[in-house]
Amino acid sequence: MNKKHIFCIAAALLCLAAAQGAEASFERKDYGIRVFYNDRACPGDAVFVRLYLTQDAKRQRKALQELGGAQAQLALYLGEKRLDKAEFYALPSETWTKKNGGCRAAFLCGIPLSSWWQEKNSYHLNVSYTLPDGTAETLELPFALDHKDFVSETIPLDERNTSIKTDTSTKRNDQINRLNAILGTVTAASVYQTEAYTPPTPATRRTSFFADRRVYTYTNGKSSTSLHYGIDYGVPTGSTVTACAAGKVVMAEDRISTGWSVVIEHLPGLYSLYYHMSELKVKVGDSVKAGDLVGLSGATGLATGPHLHWEMRLNMSAVSPDFFTTDFTSGEEAQKALSR
């Protein structure tokens, strides 16, 4: 393992260690509010907020649908500037009512953090919600972005890969547009797994890292720059590739740039992508669990050698796959706190 690999793995571990769980509680006349979230992250990670609206039997009652039917939005700010926003979606398995009148409605939302953003001290989150009866409120939560360095590298391409990288054909553009349409789809009911995800291979040798700054040099003397959106694992052709979490297969096809590729939906707006495989073992519409076989690794598409490219997209933006191997939805922390 060279110095670049050691540096990148150490940086990833530091970022994961820096991501801390936070909790905030707010009491209102008719209900209580509790939120759990990671209040620190690194550029290229994400922030996820788990929101609970609760009512016990002693409170003046609002109808259950006034809690479960709430509409909520998460927004990230740098000072007064809003950087991004997203809608909360319901977590049906954590929403319930009791015969004695107590009830709870649970929601989740995530926002990707650009790998180009810099650490500053003036970030904050706003959680805004509206109940069906018109009750509305905005809660402010502290948030901080930590420093992270990214690798820059130059990759010379041979004639074959130069041809792929510079392909402007209608077929390739159609493939790009179809993928973007899938990644831009947010289906509120698509809640398959909120627990920590598992890497799609037991291999630990990484040949490229998330958000590497790349310069591709072509055989015609020209070049282009781009970001590397995932993690590349150096594995031999034919190595097993497994689903990182439960979900539904929404793409399984051969693409010009990424070869034999699979895309799986896991949460509303959250997808995992597996590229350059030699063979696919799933088809569109299949339901998968974490660890299910989805294909065999290879070197199809734009590849300089056999490897697996694993990528995660949240609301179309690439997010570090390592982030999702943690308790990224604060589910464990929430269950501990709510059981006390």
Coordinates of C-alpha atoms in Angstrom, one line a residue:
M1 CA 0.0 0.0 0.0
N2 CA 1.5 3.3 -1.0
K3 CA 1.5 6.6 0.8
K4 CA -1.5 8.0 -1.1
H5 CA -3.6 5.0 0.0
I6 CA -2.5 5.3 3.6
F7 CA -3.3 9.0 3.6
C8 CA -6.7 8.6 2.0
I9 CA -7.8 5.8 4.3
A10 CA -6.6 7.8 7.4
A11 CA -8.5 10.8 6.2
A12 CA -11.7 8.8 5.7
L13 CA -11.4 7.3 9.2
L14 CA -10.8 10.8 10.7
C15 CA -14.0 12.1 9.0
L16 CA -16.0 9.2 10.2
A17 CA -14.8 9.7 13.7
A18 CA -15.6 13.4 13.5
A19 CA -19.2 12.7 12.5
Q20 CA -21.0 13.0 15.9
G21 CA -24.5 12.3 17.0
A22 CA -26.5 15.1 18.4
E23 CA -30.0 15.3 20.0
A24 CA -32.4 18.2 20.6
S25 CA -35.8 18.2 22.3
F26 CA -38.6 20.8 22.2
E27 CA -41.8 20.7 24.2
R28 CA -45.1 22.2 22.9
K29 CA -48.6 22.2 24.5
D30 CA -50.0 19.3 22.5
Y31 CA -46.9 17.4 21.4
G32 CA -43.2 17.0 21.8
I33 CA -40.4 17.2 19.2
R34 CA -37.2 15.3 19.2
V35 CA -34.5 15.3 16.6
F36 CA -31.3 13.2 16.1
Y37 CA -28.7 14.0 13.6
N38 CA -24.9 14.1 12.9
D39 CA -23.9 17.7 13.8
R40 CA -20.5 17.4 12.2
A41 CA -19.4 16.1 8.9
C42 CA -16.7 16.4 6.2
P43 CA -17.1 17.8 2.7
G44 CA -18.5 15.1 0.5
D45 CA -20.4 13.5 3.3
A46 CA -24.1 14.2 4.2
V47 CA -26.2 15.3 7.1
F48 CA -29.2 13.2 8.0
V49 CA -31.9 14.4 10.5
R50 CA -34.4 12.0 12.1
L51 CA -37.5 13.8 13.4
Y52 CA -40.0 12.6 15.9
L53 CA -43.3 14.2 16.7
T54 CA -44.7 12.6 19.9
Q55 CA -47.7 12.8 22.1
D56 CA -48.5 11.0 25.3
A57 CA -51.9 10.2 26.9
K58 CA -51.7 13.2 29.3
R59 CA -51.4 15.9 26.6
Q60 CA -54.3 17.8 25.1
R61 CA -54.9 15.6 22.1
K62 CA -54.4 16.4 18.5
A63 CA -55.6 13.8 16.1
L64 CA -53.0 11.3 15.0
Q65 CA -53.2 12.4 11.4
E66 CA -52.2 15.9 12.5
L67 CA -48.8 14.4 13.5
G68 CA -48.4 11.6 11.0
G69 CA -49.6 13.9 8.2
A70 CA -47.1 16.6 9.0
Q71 CA -45.0 18.1 6.1
A72 CA -41.4 18.9 7.0
Q73 CA -38.4 20.3 5.2
L74 CA -34.7 20.3 6.1
A75 CA -32.4 23.2 4.9
L76 CA -28.7 23.8 5.3
Y77 CA -27.4 27.4 5.7
L78 CA -24.0 29.1 5.6
G79 CA -24.8 32.3 7.5
E80 CA -27.9 33.7 5.8
K81 CA -27.3 31.8 2.5
R82 CA -29.3 28.7 2.0
L83 CA -27.1 26.0 0.4
D84 CA -29.5 23.2 -0.1
K85 CA -32.9 21.8 1.0
A86 CA -34.8 18.6 1.0
E87 CA -38.2 17.2 2.1
F88 CA -38.6 14.8 5.0
Y89 CA -40.3 11.4 4.3
A90 CA -42.2 9.2 6.8
L91 CA -40.7 6.2 8.5
P92 CA -43.8 3.9 8.7
S93 CA -42.1 1.3 10.9
E94 CA -41.5 3.9 13.6
T95 CA -44.8 5.6 13.5
W96 CA -47.5 4.2 15.9
T97 CA -50.5 5.0 18.1
K98 CA -51.5 3.4 21.4
K99 CA -54.9 2.7 22.8
N100 CA -54.3 5.1 25.6
G101 CA -53.9 8.0 23.2
G102 CA -50.2 8.2 22.9
C103 CA -48.8 8.4 19.4
R104 CA -45.5 9.0 17.5
A105 CA -44.8 10.1 13.9
A106 CA -41.2 9.6 12.6
F107 CA -39.6 11.2 9.6
L108 CA -36.1 11.2 8.0
C109 CA -34.3 13.6 5.6
G110 CA -30.8 13.8 4.2
I111 CA -28.8 16.6 2.4
P112 CA -25.5 15.9 0.6
L113 CA -22.5 18.1 1.4
S114 CA -20.4 19.1 -1.6
S115 CA -16.8 18.0 -1.6
W116 CA -15.9 21.5 -2.8
W117 CA -17.2 23.3 0.4
Q118 CA -14.8 24.5 2.9
E119 CA -14.9 24.2 6.7
K120 CA -16.4 27.3 8.4
N121 CA -18.1 28.0 11.7
S122 CA -21.3 29.6 10.5
Y123 CA -23.3 26.6 9.2
H124 CA -26.6 25.7 10.7
L125 CA -29.7 23.6 9.9
N126 CA -33.3 24.6 9.8
V127 CA -36.1 22.0 10.4
S128 CA -39.4 23.5 9.3
Y129 CA -42.7 21.6 9.7
T130 CA -46.4 22.2 9.2
L131 CA -49.2 20.2 10.7
P132 CA -52.5 19.7 8.8
D133 CA -54.2 22.1 11.2
G134 CA -51.9 24.9 10.1
T135 CA -49.5 24.8 13.1
A136 CA -46.1 25.6 11.7
E137 CA -42.6 26.2 13.2
T138 CA -38.9 26.3 12.2
L139 CA -36.3 24.9 14.5
E140 CA -32.6 25.9 14.2
L141 CA -29.9 23.2 14.8
P142 CA -26.1 23.8 15.0
F143 CA -23.9 22.1 12.4
A144 CA -20.2 22.2 11.6
L145 CA -18.1 21.1 8.6
D146 CA -14.6 19.7 9.2
H147 CA -11.6 19.9 7.0
K148 CA -10.7 17.2 4.5
D149 CA -8.0 16.9 1.9
F150 CA -8.6 15.2 -1.4
V151 CA -6.1 13.5 -3.8
S152 CA -5.3 15.0 -7.2
E153 CA -4.0 12.6 -9.9
T154 CA -3.3 12.5 -13.6
I155 CA -4.5 9.4 -15.5
P156 CA -3.2 8.8 -19.1
L157 CA -5.8 7.0 -21.3
D158 CA -5.1 4.7 -24.1
E159 CA -6.8 4.8 -27.5
R160 CA -9.8 2.7 -26.4
N161 CA -10.4 4.7 -23.2
T162 CA -9.8 8.0 -25.0
S163 CA -12.5 7.1 -27.4
I164 CA -15.0 6.3 -24.6
K165 CA -14.2 9.4 -22.6
T166 CA -14.6 11.7 -25.7
D167 CA -17.7 9.9 -27.0
T168 CA -20.4 12.4 -27.8
S169 CA -22.8 10.0 -29.6
T170 CA -26.5 10.1 -29.1
K171 CA -26.4 6.7 -27.5
R172 CA -24.1 7.8 -24.8
N173 CA -26.0 11.0 -24.2
D174 CA -29.2 9.0 -23.9
Q175 CA -27.6 6.7 -21.4
I176 CA -26.5 9.7 -19.3
N177 CA -29.9 11.3 -19.4
R178 CA -31.6 8.0 -18.5
L179 CA -29.3 7.6 -15.5
N180 CA -29.8 11.2 -14.3
A181 CA -33.6 10.7 -14.6
I182 CA -33.4 7.7 -12.3
L183 CA -31.0 9.5 -9.8
G184 CA -33.3 12.5 -9.7
T185 CA -36.4 10.4 -8.8
V186 CA -37.4 10.8 -5.1
T187 CA -40.2 8.4 -4.1
A188 CA -41.3 9.0 -0.6
A189 CA -42.5 5.4 0.0
S190 CA -39.2 3.9 -1.0
V191 CA -37.8 3.2 2.5
Y192 CA -35.9 0.0 2.4
Q193 CA -33.0 0.2 4.9
T194 CA -32.0 2.9 7.4
E195 CA -29.3 0.9 9.3
A196 CA -25.6 1.1 8.4
Y197 CA -24.7 -0.2 4.9
T198 CA -22.0 -2.7 4.1
P199 CA -19.3 -2.4 1.4
P200 CA -20.1 -4.5 -1.7
T201 CA -16.8 -6.4 -1.5
P202 CA -14.7 -7.8 1.3
A203 CA -11.6 -6.4 -0.5
T204 CA -9.7 -3.6 1.2
R205 CA -7.3 -2.5 -1.5
R206 CA -8.6 0.7 -2.9
T207 CA -7.1 2.0 -6.2
S208 CA -9.0 5.3 -6.2
F209 CA -10.9 7.2 -3.6
F210 CA -14.0 9.3 -3.4
A211 CA -13.7 12.8 -4.8
D212 CA -10.2 12.4 -6.2
R213 CA -9.5 15.4 -8.4
R214 CA -8.6 13.8 -11.8
V215 CA -7.0 15.0 -15.0
Y216 CA -7.5 12.6 -17.9
T217 CA -4.9 12.9 -20.7
Y218 CA -5.9 11.7 -24.1
T219 CA -3.9 10.1 -27.0
N220 CA -4.7 13.2 -29.1
G221 CA -2.8 15.5 -26.7
K222 CA -5.9 17.0 -25.1
S223 CA -7.1 16.6 -21.5
S224 CA -10.1 17.1 -19.3
T225 CA -10.7 17.4 -15.5
S226 CA -13.3 15.7 -13.4
L227 CA -14.1 14.3 -9.9
H228 CA -14.1 10.6 -9.1
Y229 CA -17.6 10.0 -7.7
G230 CA -17.0 6.7 -5.8
I231 CA -14.4 4.2 -4.5
D232 CA -12.5 1.8 -6.7
Y233 CA -11.6 -1.6 -5.3
G234 CA -8.7 -3.4 -7.0
V235 CA -10.3 -6.8 -7.4
P236 CA -9.7 -9.5 -10.1
T237 CA -12.3 -10.0 -12.8
G238 CA -15.1 -12.4 -11.6
S239 CA -15.0 -11.2 -7.9
T240 CA -18.4 -11.2 -6.3
V241 CA -20.2 -7.8 -6.0
T242 CA -23.0 -7.6 -3.4
A243 CA -25.7 -5.1 -2.6
C244 CA -24.6 -2.7 0.1
A245 CA -28.2 -2.6 1.6
A246 CA -31.7 -3.6 1.0
G247 CA -33.5 -2.0 -1.9
K248 CA -34.9 -2.3 -5.4
V249 CA -32.9 -2.6 -8.6
V250 CA -33.7 0.3 -10.9
M251 CA -31.0 -0.1 -13.5
A252 CA -29.1 -3.2 -14.8
E253 CA -27.5 -2.7 -18.2
D254 CA -24.4 -2.3 -20.3
R255 CA -23.3 1.4 -20.6
I256 CA -20.6 2.9 -22.8
S257 CA -18.8 4.7 -20.0
T258 CA -19.4 2.4 -17.0
G259 CA -19.8 -1.0 -18.7
W260 CA -22.1 -3.5 -17.1
S261 CA -23.8 -1.5 -14.4
V262 CA -26.3 -1.8 -11.6
V263 CA -28.2 0.9 -9.7
I264 CA -30.2 0.2 -6.5
E265 CA -32.7 2.5 -4.8
H266 CA -32.4 2.3 -0.9
L267 CA -34.2 5.4 0.4
P268 CA -36.1 8.3 -1.3
G269 CA -33.4 9.9 -3.4
L270 CA -30.6 7.6 -2.2
Y271 CA -29.0 5.1 -4.7
S272 CA -26.0 2.9 -4.8
L273 CA -24.2 2.3 -8.1
Y274 CA -21.9 -0.6 -9.2
Y275 CA -19.8 -0.2 -12.3
H276 CA -17.4 -2.0 -14.8
M277 CA -18.7 -5.5 -14.0
S278 CA -18.2 -8.5 -16.2
E279 CA -21.6 -10.0 -15.5
L280 CA -24.9 -9.0 -13.9
K281 CA -26.9 -11.3 -11.6
V282 CA -29.9 -9.1 -11.2
K283 CA -32.5 -7.3 -13.4
V284 CA -34.6 -4.2 -13.1
G285 CA -37.4 -4.6 -10.6
D286 CA -35.6 -7.2 -8.4
S287 CA -35.7 -6.7 -4.6
V288 CA -32.4 -7.2 -2.9
K289 CA -31.1 -7.5 0.7
A290 CA -27.7 -6.4 2.0
G291 CA -25.2 -9.0 0.9
D292 CA -27.2 -10.3 -2.1
L293 CA -25.2 -11.0 -5.2
V294 CA -25.7 -8.4 -7.9
G295 CA -22.8 -9.2 -10.3
L296 CA -19.2 -10.1 -10.9
S297 CA -16.4 -7.5 -11.2
G298 CA -14.6 -6.7 -14.4
A299 CA -13.1 -4.0 -16.6
T300 CA -15.9 -3.1 -18.9
G301 CA -16.5 0.5 -20.0
L302 CA -13.9 3.2 -19.2
A303 CA -11.4 1.2 -17.1
T304 CA -7.6 0.9 -17.0
G305 CA -7.8 -2.5 -15.3
P306 CA -10.1 -4.9 -13.4
H307 CA -11.9 -3.2 -10.5
L308 CA -15.2 -2.5 -8.9
H309 CA -16.4 1.1 -8.8
W310 CA -18.9 1.7 -5.9
E311 CA -20.8 5.0 -5.7
M312 CA -23.5 6.5 -3.6
R313 CA -25.8 9.3 -4.8
L314 CA -28.1 11.3 -2.6
N315 CA -30.5 13.7 -4.4
M316 CA -28.3 13.3 -7.5
S317 CA -25.1 14.4 -5.7
A318 CA -22.2 12.0 -5.1
V319 CA -21.6 11.3 -1.4
S320 CA -18.7 9.4 0.2
P321 CA -19.7 5.7 0.3
D322 CA -17.8 5.4 3.6
F323 CA -20.3 7.8 5.2
F324 CA -23.1 5.2 4.8
T325 CA -21.2 2.4 6.5
T326 CA -21.8 4.3 9.8
D327 CA -25.1 4.8 11.7
F328 CA -25.8 7.6 9.2
T329 CA -29.5 8.0 10.1
S330 CA -28.8 8.1 13.9
G331 CA -31.2 5.2 14.3
E332 CA -29.2 3.4 17.0
E333 CA -28.8 6.6 19.0
A334 CA -32.5 7.4 18.6
Q335 CA -33.7 4.0 19.8
K336 CA -31.4 4.2 22.9
A337 CA -32.7 7.7 23.8
L338 CA -36.4 6.9 23.1
S339 CA -36.3 3.7 25.2
R340 CA -35.0 5.5 28.3

